[in-house]
Amino acid sequence: MAAAGSNGRAAPTVIGVDVGTQSTKAVAVAADGRVFAQQSRSYQVDRPAPLWAEQWPQVWLDAVVACIRALVDDDQIDPASVAAICVSSLYGGSGIPIDEAGEPTYPCLIWMDRRAQEQVERIRRDVAVGRLESITANGVDSYYGYTKMLWLRDERPEVWQRTRSFLPPNSWINARLCGEVAVDHCSAGNIGGIYDVRSRGWSDEMLDTLGIPRTMMPARLVESTDVGGRLLPAWAGRLGLRAGTPIVAGGIDAAVATLAGGATRPGHHVAMIGTSMCWGTIRPRAESGLGLVTMPNVVDGLNDLYVFGGAITAGASVTWFREQFCHAESAAAAERGVDAHRLLEDAASAVPAGADGLLFLPYLMGERSPIWDPKASGAFVGLGLHHGRAHLYRAVLEGVGHALRHNIDAGSASGAPLDEALTVVGGASHSDLWLQIIADICGRPVRSIDGDVEASLGAAMLAALAVGLTDRERIARDWVRLVDRARPDAAVQGRYERLHRLYLDLYPALKSTMHALRTIQPATGS
């Protein structure tokens, strides 16, 4: 339980919750930044057709409730000590379409979903794309939520007719908990094509151009550190907390994890490598032509921007390989009571850098930045009879490393400075081998957060900032605990430098074949 204060009462604490693609995590944090309790709940993504990815929001809400309630029931939190709750979430793509009562009318088409390609092609044909990009600082791709909204309008007219508005996952959860609808600028900006990044508001021009009613966009936009409302009595009973506890707006998990990684000023940069990979940095102004995603930052978001690029299937590529091809290792790991990835990494560590001439393109669900191609596909190139499972596993780790460097280089193209060291958070931070590969490919020292917390810690930071328990200076000094994990090996760097140039050549060389193969796949259905 939280420590008592000098007056005998429990010292103030905050709860940070992150709703991720495959799990929800919650942490309880003291005012000095000490994490003293954690909970998590797992679930799956629904994939009803190739390149589709959706989730019902009730799954997320149930996980949030279960995590917070477990913190209380395990006697880890004094309800009277909780000064605020903040929920961050995955990028919800379309957002959750809701009716007048706030009930979902359809699953949320999440960031990974790529079904809106016809809408993308129509926008590129019929809309002044340069104007859209100048207003939003973002491009046209089925990654963006506004294209998924148009898919719902075109392909599910009965859903569209019943839908009154779209809410990002964290905003919908907050609305449930406090009864008030508010969307943070970070989440709004990540929708893309309908948010004016300079005026920090919905773009009436682009909404009219795209045919999305202004009434479908929530009127109340707030900063990520604003209090959106207070915990309703009914939900207080379910969570075991005090009614009236402040509910802080939160934001997109990648930006929130970047805050947890210590990024509080321009030049800081963090890679969040979980199911996907998001490399992000803070910039004071929008920059065009980088091929990256731009949205308001979660701290001082009316002035600073969070700019990121990322791979759709980073950790997902690793999971896919393990589940499809490593049954023996998984069985052996279960028998020994260890993680299957540990056995795979032990074998891959014995394979030389470059996997004996093998490269992997991690484009298993199309790809985001900087190539922006939903028809891109994964590939192993260079396969020979001398390659075994350990070679392929190492190549997958290296492929994500090359994708990370591709995005870092794109983000550096404008000449804006970046700190030398790269902070890595997420599942990849648990792997010494993967972090060394990243250091060698990117040519940068690599750090990680001390402890198994990322976006949930960032959400707790936002909660503490919102109610005045800390400030930006103390966050950077006291809350962020980074540890050095890997330094680039000069001897290996040269080999990876040559391999990276080959990696960059592969997509242009294979693009036409990738696209042709998409045309002979089974139809996605209706």
Short mmCIF file of C-alpha atoms in Angstrom, two decimals:
data_model
loop_
_atom_site.label_atom_id
_atom_site.label_comp_id
_atom_site.label_asym_id
_atom_site.label_seq_id
_atom_site.Cartn_x
_atom_site.Cartn_y
_atom_site.Cartn_z
CA MET A 1 0.00 0.00 0.00
CA ALA A 2 1.11 3.58 -0.56
CA ALA A 3 3.23 5.03 2.21
CA ALA A 4 1.60 7.30 4.78
CA GLY A 5 2.27 11.02 4.71
CA SER A 6 3.53 13.11 7.60
CA ASN A 7 -0.06 13.72 8.77
CA GLY A 8 -0.72 9.99 9.04
CA ARG A 9 -2.80 9.87 5.89
CA ALA A 10 -1.74 7.96 2.82
CA ALA A 11 0.57 10.01 0.62
CA PRO A 12 -0.91 11.06 -2.76
CA THR A 13 -0.68 8.56 -5.59
CA VAL A 14 -1.82 8.44 -9.20
CA ILE A 15 -2.98 5.61 -11.41
CA GLY A 16 -1.73 5.38 -14.99
CA VAL A 17 -3.44 2.98 -17.39
CA ASP A 18 -2.42 2.11 -20.93
CA VAL A 19 -4.85 0.32 -23.21
CA GLY A 20 -2.66 -1.47 -25.74
CA THR A 21 -3.37 -3.56 -28.79
CA GLN A 22 -2.92 -6.88 -26.98
CA SER A 23 -3.03 -5.96 -23.29
CA THR A 24 -3.95 -3.27 -20.79
CA LYS A 25 -1.49 -2.31 -18.08
CA ALA A 26 -2.03 -0.20 -14.97
CA VAL A 27 0.48 1.22 -12.50
CA ALA A 28 0.16 2.98 -9.18
CA VAL A 29 2.82 5.66 -8.74
CA ALA A 30 3.78 7.79 -5.76
CA ALA A 31 4.28 11.54 -6.08
CA ASP A 32 8.05 11.03 -6.24
CA GLY A 33 7.74 8.78 -9.31
CA ARG A 34 8.10 5.46 -7.48
CA VAL A 35 6.06 2.68 -9.11
CA PHE A 36 4.77 0.49 -6.29
CA ALA A 37 2.06 -1.64 -7.91
CA GLN A 38 1.23 -3.02 -11.36
CA GLN A 39 -1.49 -5.07 -13.02
CA SER A 40 -2.17 -6.24 -16.58
CA ARG A 41 -4.81 -8.06 -18.61
CA SER A 42 -4.41 -9.59 -22.08
CA TYR A 43 -6.75 -10.00 -25.07
CA GLN A 44 -6.62 -10.46 -28.82
CA VAL A 45 -7.19 -8.47 -32.00
CA ASP A 46 -10.05 -9.59 -34.24
CA ARG A 47 -8.92 -10.17 -37.84
CA PRO A 48 -12.04 -11.21 -39.80
CA ALA A 49 -10.34 -10.80 -43.20
CA PRO A 50 -6.83 -10.27 -44.60
CA LEU A 51 -5.48 -6.82 -43.68
CA TRP A 52 -8.45 -6.16 -41.37
CA ALA A 53 -7.92 -5.50 -37.65
CA GLU A 54 -10.69 -4.48 -35.27
CA GLN A 55 -11.61 -4.64 -31.60
CA TRP A 56 -14.79 -4.20 -29.60
CA PRO A 57 -14.29 -1.43 -27.04
CA GLN A 58 -16.01 -3.33 -24.24
CA VAL A 59 -12.94 -5.59 -24.16
CA TRP A 60 -10.79 -2.56 -23.38
CA LEU A 61 -13.15 -1.18 -20.75
CA ASP A 62 -13.38 -4.56 -19.01
CA ALA A 63 -9.57 -4.75 -18.91
CA VAL A 64 -9.27 -1.24 -17.46
CA VAL A 65 -11.79 -2.05 -14.74
CA ALA A 66 -10.11 -5.37 -13.95
CA CYS A 67 -6.65 -3.79 -13.66
CA ILE A 68 -7.68 -0.90 -11.43
CA ARG A 69 -9.89 -3.10 -9.25
CA ALA A 70 -7.04 -5.59 -8.81
CA LEU A 71 -4.75 -2.82 -7.59
CA VAL A 72 -7.32 -1.93 -4.94
CA ASP A 73 -8.32 -5.50 -4.02
CA ASP A 74 -4.70 -6.56 -3.59
CA ASP A 75 -4.46 -3.87 -0.91
CA GLN A 76 -1.87 -2.06 -2.98
CA ILE A 77 -3.72 1.27 -3.05
CA ASP A 78 -5.53 3.30 -0.43
CA PRO A 79 -8.51 4.69 -2.39
CA ALA A 80 -8.30 7.92 -0.40
CA SER A 81 -4.77 8.50 -1.67
CA VAL A 82 -5.59 8.45 -5.40
CA ALA A 83 -5.29 12.00 -6.66
CA ALA A 84 -6.07 11.26 -10.34
CA ILE A 85 -6.45 8.56 -12.99
CA CYS A 86 -5.19 8.86 -16.56
CA VAL A 87 -5.82 6.44 -19.44
CA SER A 88 -3.70 6.37 -22.57
CA SER A 89 -4.53 4.07 -25.46
CA LEU A 90 -3.53 2.56 -28.74
CA TYR A 91 -4.25 4.62 -31.84
CA GLY A 92 -7.87 3.76 -32.44
CA GLY A 93 -7.85 4.45 -36.18
CA SER A 94 -11.46 5.27 -37.03
CA GLY A 95 -12.21 5.78 -33.38
CA ILE A 96 -15.18 4.06 -31.79
CA PRO A 97 -18.40 4.83 -33.66
CA ILE A 98 -21.06 5.49 -31.02
CA ASP A 99 -24.79 6.18 -31.03
CA GLU A 100 -26.72 8.83 -29.09
CA ALA A 101 -26.41 6.76 -25.90
CA GLY A 102 -22.65 6.36 -26.29
CA GLU A 103 -22.94 2.70 -27.25
CA PRO A 104 -20.64 1.34 -29.99
CA THR A 105 -22.35 0.76 -33.32
CA TYR A 106 -19.44 -1.23 -34.80
CA PRO A 107 -16.00 -2.47 -33.74
CA CYS A 108 -13.19 0.07 -33.69
CA LEU A 109 -11.05 -0.16 -36.85
CA ILE A 110 -7.65 0.14 -35.18
CA TRP A 111 -4.35 1.47 -36.50
CA MET A 112 -3.38 -1.92 -37.95
CA ASP A 113 -6.47 -2.14 -40.16
CA ARG A 114 -5.81 -1.55 -43.90
CA ARG A 115 -9.26 -2.11 -45.44
CA ALA A 116 -9.84 1.51 -46.61
CA GLN A 117 -7.66 1.35 -49.72
CA GLU A 118 -10.48 2.22 -52.13
CA GLN A 119 -11.20 5.32 -50.07
CA VAL A 120 -7.51 6.24 -50.19
CA GLU A 121 -7.43 5.95 -53.96
CA ARG A 122 -10.56 8.08 -54.29
CA ILE A 123 -9.08 10.80 -52.05
CA ARG A 124 -5.89 10.85 -54.09
CA ARG A 125 -7.95 11.16 -57.26
CA ASP A 126 -10.61 13.67 -56.16
CA VAL A 127 -9.11 15.75 -53.34
CA ALA A 128 -6.33 18.33 -53.42
CA VAL A 129 -3.87 16.21 -51.47
CA GLY A 130 -1.36 19.03 -51.16
CA ARG A 131 -3.98 21.15 -49.43
CA LEU A 132 -4.89 18.30 -47.08
CA GLU A 133 -1.24 17.81 -46.18
CA SER A 134 -0.66 21.53 -45.61
CA ILE A 135 -3.61 21.70 -43.18
CA THR A 136 -3.04 18.46 -41.29
CA ALA A 137 0.75 17.88 -41.64
CA ASN A 138 -0.24 14.29 -42.46
CA GLY A 139 -0.80 12.33 -45.64
CA VAL A 140 -3.27 9.97 -47.27
CA ASP A 141 -3.08 6.34 -46.24
CA SER A 142 -5.41 3.67 -44.89
CA TYR A 143 -3.51 3.91 -41.58
CA TYR A 144 -5.25 7.21 -40.85
CA GLY A 145 -8.59 7.20 -39.07
CA TYR A 146 -10.40 9.52 -41.47
CA THR A 147 -10.02 6.98 -44.30
CA LYS A 148 -11.48 4.25 -42.08
CA MET A 149 -14.43 6.53 -41.24
CA LEU A 150 -15.08 6.86 -44.97
CA TRP A 151 -14.98 3.06 -45.32
CA LEU A 152 -17.72 2.81 -42.71
CA ARG A 153 -19.74 5.45 -44.56
CA ASP A 154 -19.35 3.66 -47.89
CA GLU A 155 -19.45 0.00 -46.86
CA ARG A 156 -21.62 0.02 -43.73
CA PRO A 157 -24.27 2.70 -44.39
CA GLU A 158 -26.59 1.28 -41.74
CA VAL A 159 -23.81 1.71 -39.15
CA TRP A 160 -23.05 5.21 -40.42
CA GLN A 161 -26.71 6.20 -40.09
CA ARG A 162 -26.81 5.09 -36.43
CA THR A 163 -23.45 6.69 -35.57
CA ARG A 164 -23.51 10.11 -33.94
CA SER A 165 -19.80 10.58 -33.27
CA PHE A 166 -16.39 8.90 -33.19
CA LEU A 167 -14.30 8.69 -30.03
CA PRO A 168 -10.68 7.55 -29.57
CA PRO A 169 -10.43 4.56 -27.20
CA ASN A 170 -9.12 6.52 -24.21
CA SER A 171 -11.77 9.23 -24.72
CA TRP A 172 -14.57 6.65 -24.83
CA ILE A 173 -13.32 4.97 -21.65
CA ASN A 174 -13.03 8.36 -19.93
CA ALA A 175 -16.57 9.25 -21.02
CA ARG A 176 -17.82 6.03 -19.46
CA LEU A 177 -16.01 6.72 -16.20
CA CYS A 178 -16.91 10.39 -15.79
CA GLY A 179 -19.93 10.94 -18.05
CA GLU A 180 -18.26 13.75 -20.01
CA VAL A 181 -16.96 13.63 -23.58
CA ALA A 182 -13.58 15.24 -24.23
CA VAL A 183 -10.96 14.35 -26.86
CA ASP A 184 -7.31 15.18 -26.33
CA HIS A 185 -5.51 17.05 -29.11
CA CYS A 186 -2.92 14.28 -29.49
CA SER A 187 -5.58 11.68 -30.33
CA ALA A 188 -7.50 14.12 -32.53
CA GLY A 189 -4.39 15.01 -34.53
CA ASN A 190 -3.54 11.36 -35.11
CA ILE A 191 -6.84 10.87 -36.97
CA GLY A 192 -5.16 12.76 -39.80
CA GLY A 193 -7.00 14.47 -42.70
CA ILE A 194 -9.64 16.36 -40.65
CA TYR A 195 -7.52 18.01 -37.90
CA ASP A 196 -5.84 21.38 -38.49
CA VAL A 197 -2.48 21.01 -36.80
CA ARG A 198 -1.75 24.75 -36.81
CA SER A 199 -5.04 25.98 -35.36
CA ARG A 200 -5.29 22.90 -33.09
CA GLY A 201 -8.87 22.10 -34.02
CA TRP A 202 -11.11 20.28 -36.49
CA SER A 203 -10.76 21.49 -40.06
CA ASP A 204 -14.18 22.50 -41.38
CA GLU A 205 -12.66 22.73 -44.85
CA MET A 206 -11.43 19.14 -44.89
CA LEU A 207 -14.54 17.76 -43.18
CA ASP A 208 -16.65 19.36 -45.92
CA THR A 209 -14.28 18.19 -48.64
CA LEU A 210 -14.29 14.60 -47.41
CA GLY A 211 -18.00 14.46 -46.64
CA ILE A 212 -17.74 13.86 -42.89
CA PRO A 213 -20.37 15.79 -40.90
CA ARG A 214 -18.91 18.28 -38.42
CA THR A 215 -21.39 16.99 -35.84
CA MET A 216 -19.61 13.63 -35.80
CA MET A 217 -16.53 15.26 -34.31
CA PRO A 218 -16.72 15.87 -30.54
CA ALA A 219 -16.86 19.58 -29.78
CA ARG A 220 -14.66 19.55 -26.69
CA LEU A 221 -10.93 19.28 -27.41
CA VAL A 222 -8.53 19.41 -24.45
CA GLU A 223 -4.86 19.01 -23.67
CA SER A 224 -3.63 15.61 -22.51
CA THR A 225 -2.95 17.03 -19.04
CA ASP A 226 -6.45 18.51 -18.65
CA VAL A 227 -9.00 16.98 -16.29
CA GLY A 228 -11.84 15.78 -18.51
CA GLY A 229 -14.25 15.00 -15.68
CA ARG A 230 -14.61 13.23 -12.36
CA LEU A 231 -15.30 9.60 -11.51
CA LEU A 232 -19.00 8.86 -11.31
CA PRO A 233 -20.34 7.22 -8.12
CA ALA A 234 -21.43 4.05 -9.93
CA TRP A 235 -18.00 3.55 -11.44
CA ALA A 236 -16.32 4.48 -8.16
CA GLY A 237 -18.10 1.51 -6.60
CA ARG A 238 -16.96 -0.85 -9.36
CA LEU A 239 -13.35 0.34 -9.19
CA GLY A 240 -13.15 0.64 -5.40
CA LEU A 241 -12.12 4.30 -5.59
CA ARG A 242 -13.55 7.61 -4.39
CA ALA A 243 -16.33 9.22 -6.38
CA GLY A 244 -15.11 12.51 -7.80
CA THR A 245 -11.55 11.32 -8.48
CA PRO A 246 -10.22 13.41 -11.40
CA ILE A 247 -10.08 11.65 -14.79
CA VAL A 248 -7.25 13.09 -16.91
CA ALA A 249 -7.58 13.21 -20.71
CA GLY A 250 -4.50 11.15 -21.70
CA GLY A 251 -3.35 10.53 -25.27
CA ILE A 252 -1.93 8.15 -27.87
CA ASP A 253 0.24 5.44 -26.29
CA ALA A 254 3.29 6.07 -28.50
CA ALA A 255 3.49 9.72 -27.47
CA VAL A 256 2.78 8.82 -23.84
CA ALA A 257 5.48 6.12 -23.87
CA THR A 258 7.86 8.67 -25.37
CA LEU A 259 7.19 10.90 -22.36
CA ALA A 260 7.88 7.94 -20.06
CA GLY A 261 11.18 7.48 -21.88
CA GLY A 262 12.25 10.97 -20.84
CA ALA A 263 11.40 12.91 -24.00
CA THR A 264 10.35 16.34 -22.79
CA ARG A 265 12.06 18.68 -25.27
CA PRO A 266 12.96 18.87 -28.98
CA GLY A 267 15.78 16.50 -29.89
CA HIS A 268 14.79 13.73 -27.51
CA HIS A 269 13.68 10.59 -29.32
CA VAL A 270 12.25 7.25 -28.24
CA ALA A 271 11.38 4.02 -30.04
CA MET A 272 8.41 2.10 -28.68
CA ILE A 273 8.67 -1.47 -29.97
CA GLY A 274 5.73 -3.65 -29.08
CA THR A 275 3.22 -5.11 -31.51
CA SER A 276 4.21 -2.27 -33.82
CA MET A 277 7.22 0.03 -33.80
CA CYS A 278 6.81 3.78 -33.26
CA TRP A 279 9.90 5.97 -33.30
CA GLY A 280 9.06 9.49 -32.22
CA THR A 281 10.60 12.82 -31.39
CA ILE A 282 9.39 16.26 -30.32
CA ARG A 283 9.41 19.17 -32.75
CA PRO A 284 8.33 22.79 -32.26
CA ARG A 285 6.73 23.05 -35.71
CA ALA A 286 5.29 20.93 -38.49
CA GLU A 287 7.69 19.84 -41.22
CA SER A 288 6.46 18.57 -44.56
CA GLY A 289 7.95 15.96 -46.84
CA LEU A 290 9.35 13.64 -44.16
CA GLY A 291 6.77 10.90 -44.68
CA LEU A 292 6.08 10.74 -40.94
CA VAL A 293 3.00 11.22 -38.73
CA THR A 294 2.45 14.49 -36.88
CA MET A 295 0.17 15.29 -33.93
CA PRO A 296 0.20 17.57 -30.86
CA ASN A 297 2.45 16.31 -28.09
CA VAL A 298 0.99 15.08 -24.81
CA VAL A 299 2.86 17.75 -22.83
CA ASP A 300 2.50 21.38 -23.87
CA GLY A 301 0.59 20.14 -26.88
CA LEU A 302 -0.57 23.58 -27.94
CA ASN A 303 3.06 24.41 -28.71
CA ASP A 304 4.99 21.17 -29.28
CA LEU A 305 4.35 18.40 -31.79
CA TYR A 306 5.01 14.69 -31.57
CA VAL A 307 6.39 13.43 -34.88
CA PHE A 308 6.77 9.71 -35.42
CA GLY A 309 7.30 6.99 -37.95
CA GLY A 310 6.78 3.31 -37.54
CA ALA A 311 6.49 -0.24 -38.70
CA ILE A 312 3.09 -1.91 -38.48
CA THR A 313 4.39 -5.36 -37.55
CA ALA A 314 7.50 -5.18 -35.36
CA GLY A 315 6.91 -7.35 -32.32
CA ALA A 316 4.04 -8.85 -34.30
CA SER A 317 6.61 -10.21 -36.78
CA VAL A 318 8.47 -11.89 -33.93
CA THR A 319 5.25 -13.34 -32.51
CA TRP A 320 4.18 -14.55 -35.97
CA PHE A 321 7.50 -16.33 -36.52
CA ARG A 322 7.45 -17.98 -33.10
CA GLU A 323 3.84 -19.14 -33.39
CA GLN A 324 4.15 -20.46 -36.92
CA PHE A 325 7.61 -22.03 -36.99
CA CYS A 326 8.91 -22.57 -33.45
CA HIS A 327 6.64 -25.18 -31.91
CA ALA A 328 9.57 -27.25 -30.64
CA GLU A 329 11.11 -24.26 -28.85
CA SER A 330 7.74 -23.30 -27.41
CA ALA A 331 7.20 -26.83 -26.07
CA ALA A 332 10.72 -26.96 -24.62
CA ALA A 333 10.25 -23.56 -23.00
CA ALA A 334 6.95 -24.62 -21.43
CA GLU A 335 8.57 -27.76 -20.05
CA ARG A 336 11.47 -25.79 -18.58
CA GLY A 337 9.30 -22.92 -17.34
CA VAL A 338 11.06 -20.24 -19.39
CA ASP A 339 10.06 -17.82 -22.13
CA ALA A 340 10.29 -19.36 -25.62
CA HIS A 341 11.93 -16.17 -26.86
CA ARG A 342 14.83 -16.83 -24.49
CA LEU A 343 15.59 -20.13 -26.21
CA LEU A 344 15.24 -18.56 -29.66
CA GLU A 345 17.54 -15.69 -28.72
CA ASP A 346 20.16 -17.99 -27.26
CA ALA A 347 20.34 -19.76 -30.63
CA ALA A 348 20.21 -16.52 -32.62
CA SER A 349 23.03 -15.01 -30.54
CA ALA A 350 25.36 -17.66 -31.99
CA VAL A 351 24.51 -16.52 -35.54
CA PRO A 352 26.77 -13.75 -36.89
CA ALA A 353 25.43 -10.25 -37.56
CA GLY A 354 23.65 -10.25 -40.89
CA ALA A 355 22.36 -13.81 -40.38
CA ASP A 356 24.84 -15.19 -42.92
CA GLY A 357 23.49 -13.11 -45.79
CA LEU A 358 19.78 -13.07 -44.96
CA LEU A 359 17.46 -10.04 -44.91
CA PHE A 360 13.86 -9.76 -43.73
CA LEU A 361 11.29 -7.14 -44.71
CA PRO A 362 8.81 -6.81 -41.79
CA TYR A 363 5.86 -5.74 -43.95
CA LEU A 364 3.36 -8.37 -42.81
CA MET A 365 0.35 -6.00 -42.83
CA GLY A 366 1.54 -3.57 -45.49
CA GLU A 367 3.76 -0.81 -44.14
CA ARG A 368 3.53 2.68 -42.74
CA SER A 369 6.37 5.16 -42.86
CA PRO A 370 8.38 5.99 -44.71
CA ILE A 371 7.14 3.89 -47.66
CA TRP A 372 3.37 4.12 -46.96
CA ASP A 373 2.27 1.10 -48.94
CA PRO A 374 -0.62 -1.11 -47.77
CA LYS A 375 0.23 -3.59 -50.53
CA ALA A 376 3.78 -4.13 -49.34
CA SER A 377 4.42 -7.63 -48.02
CA GLY A 378 6.99 -9.43 -45.93
CA ALA A 379 9.94 -11.26 -47.41
CA PHE A 380 13.03 -13.25 -46.53
CA VAL A 381 15.70 -12.57 -49.15
CA GLY A 382 18.95 -14.49 -49.46
CA LEU A 383 17.70 -17.85 -48.18
CA GLY A 384 20.01 -20.82 -48.66
CA LEU A 385 20.35 -24.38 -47.45
CA HIS A 386 22.86 -23.17 -44.87
CA HIS A 387 20.15 -21.16 -43.06
CA GLY A 388 18.31 -22.61 -40.10
CA ARG A 389 15.61 -21.39 -37.76
CA ALA A 390 18.07 -19.35 -35.68
CA HIS A 391 19.17 -17.46 -38.81
CA LEU A 392 15.58 -16.62 -39.69
CA TYR A 393 14.78 -15.52 -36.15
CA ARG A 394 17.81 -13.24 -36.06
CA ALA A 395 16.87 -11.87 -39.49
CA VAL A 396 13.42 -10.93 -38.15
CA LEU A 397 14.99 -8.99 -35.26
CA GLU A 398 17.39 -7.32 -37.67
CA GLY A 399 14.60 -6.48 -40.12
CA VAL A 400 12.79 -4.48 -37.45
CA GLY A 401 16.12 -2.79 -36.63
CA HIS A 402 16.53 -1.77 -40.27
CA ALA A 403 12.94 -0.45 -40.34
CA LEU A 404 13.70 1.60 -37.22
CA ARG A 405 16.80 3.13 -38.79
CA HIS A 406 14.82 3.86 -41.99
CA ASN A 407 12.44 5.98 -39.91
CA ILE A 408 15.15 7.68 -37.86
CA ASP A 409 16.92 8.69 -41.06
CA ALA A 410 13.65 10.01 -42.52
CA GLY A 411 13.08 12.04 -39.37
CA SER A 412 16.59 13.46 -39.59
CA ALA A 413 16.29 14.48 -43.24
CA SER A 414 15.17 18.03 -42.39
CA GLY A 415 18.37 18.63 -40.45
CA ALA A 416 16.62 18.97 -37.09
CA PRO A 417 19.01 17.73 -34.40
CA LEU A 418 18.52 14.49 -32.49
CA ASP A 419 20.23 13.38 -29.31
CA GLU A 420 22.89 10.74 -29.91
CA ALA A 421 21.37 8.17 -27.54
CA LEU A 422 18.16 6.32 -28.45
CA THR A 423 15.74 5.17 -25.77
CA VAL A 424 13.85 1.95 -26.50
CA VAL A 425 10.70 0.98 -24.60
CA GLY A 426 8.24 -1.87 -25.03
CA GLY A 427 8.76 -5.58 -25.48
CA ALA A 428 12.04 -5.17 -27.34
CA SER A 429 13.60 -3.66 -24.22
CA HIS A 430 13.45 -7.11 -22.58
CA SER A 431 15.90 -8.52 -25.12
CA ASP A 432 19.63 -7.81 -24.77
CA LEU A 433 20.23 -9.31 -28.21
CA TRP A 434 17.63 -7.15 -29.93
CA LEU A 435 18.88 -3.96 -28.25
CA GLN A 436 22.45 -4.75 -29.34
CA ILE A 437 21.23 -5.31 -32.90
CA ILE A 438 19.43 -1.94 -32.80
CA ALA A 439 22.53 -0.19 -31.47
CA ASP A 440 24.69 -1.70 -34.21
CA ILE A 441 22.26 -1.00 -37.07
CA CYS A 442 21.39 2.54 -35.95
CA GLY A 443 24.89 3.40 -34.78
CA ARG A 444 23.59 4.85 -31.50
CA PRO A 445 23.88 4.00 -27.81
CA VAL A 446 20.63 2.44 -26.60
CA ARG A 447 18.94 2.99 -23.25
CA SER A 448 15.72 1.65 -21.71
CA ILE A 449 13.47 2.46 -18.77
CA ASP A 450 14.40 0.86 -15.47
CA GLY A 451 11.43 -1.44 -14.90
CA ASP A 452 8.67 -3.04 -16.94
CA VAL A 453 6.65 0.15 -17.43
CA GLU A 454 6.23 2.32 -20.49
CA ALA A 455 3.04 4.07 -21.60
CA SER A 456 1.29 3.27 -18.30
CA LEU A 457 4.03 5.20 -16.49
CA GLY A 458 3.65 8.05 -18.98
CA ALA A 459 -0.09 8.10 -18.26
CA ALA A 460 0.70 8.35 -14.54
CA MET A 461 3.01 11.28 -15.34
CA LEU A 462 0.16 13.06 -17.12
CA ALA A 463 -2.11 12.43 -14.13
CA ALA A 464 0.46 13.85 -11.73
CA LEU A 465 1.05 16.90 -13.93
CA ALA A 466 -2.69 17.50 -14.21
CA VAL A 467 -3.28 17.77 -10.45
CA GLY A 468 -0.01 19.50 -9.58
CA LEU A 469 1.79 16.62 -7.87
CA THR A 470 4.85 17.29 -10.03
CA ASP A 471 6.07 19.49 -12.88
CA ARG A 472 8.05 19.02 -16.11
CA GLU A 473 11.42 19.59 -14.42
CA ARG A 474 10.78 17.07 -11.65
CA ILE A 475 9.33 14.57 -14.13
CA ALA A 476 12.57 14.60 -16.10
CA ARG A 477 14.73 14.51 -12.97
CA ASP A 478 12.88 12.18 -10.60
CA TRP A 479 10.40 10.07 -12.57
CA VAL A 480 12.49 8.98 -15.53
CA ARG A 481 15.03 6.31 -14.68
CA LEU A 482 17.03 5.22 -17.72
CA VAL A 483 19.67 2.52 -17.86
CA ASP A 484 22.35 2.05 -20.51
CA ARG A 485 21.79 -1.20 -22.39
CA ALA A 486 23.96 -1.37 -25.51
CA ARG A 487 26.64 0.51 -27.42
CA PRO A 488 27.37 0.08 -31.13
CA ASP A 489 30.20 -2.31 -31.99
CA ALA A 490 32.38 -0.60 -34.58
CA ALA A 491 33.40 -3.88 -36.18
CA VAL A 492 29.80 -4.99 -36.64
CA GLN A 493 28.55 -1.56 -37.74
CA GLY A 494 30.39 -1.75 -41.04
CA ARG A 495 28.67 -5.00 -41.94
CA TYR A 496 25.26 -3.63 -40.99
CA GLU A 497 25.93 -0.46 -42.99
CA ARG A 498 26.29 -2.53 -46.16
CA LEU A 499 23.27 -4.63 -45.27
CA HIS A 500 21.16 -1.54 -44.60
CA ARG A 501 21.85 -0.21 -48.08
CA LEU A 502 20.69 -3.57 -49.46
CA TYR A 503 17.63 -3.43 -47.21
CA LEU A 504 16.69 -0.05 -48.66
CA ASP A 505 17.06 -1.43 -52.19
CA LEU A 506 14.74 -4.39 -51.59
CA TYR A 507 11.37 -2.64 -51.39
CA PRO A 508 11.71 -0.72 -54.69
CA ALA A 509 12.99 -3.89 -56.37
CA LEU A 510 10.12 -6.05 -55.07
CA LYS A 511 7.29 -3.51 -55.08
CA SER A 512 5.69 -4.57 -58.37
CA THR A 513 5.83 -8.24 -57.38
CA MET A 514 4.33 -7.48 -53.96
CA HIS A 515 1.45 -5.61 -55.58
CA ALA A 516 0.87 -8.33 -58.17
CA LEU A 517 0.67 -10.99 -55.47
CA ARG A 518 -2.01 -8.98 -53.65
CA THR A 519 -4.23 -9.23 -56.73
CA ILE A 520 -4.37 -13.03 -56.61
CA GLN A 521 -5.26 -13.34 -52.94
CA PRO A 522 -8.83 -14.33 -52.01
CA ALA A 523 -11.29 -11.46 -51.79
CA THR A 524 -11.69 -9.91 -48.32
CA GLY A 525 -15.43 -10.45 -48.20
CA SER A 526 -18.06 -7.96 -47.17
#
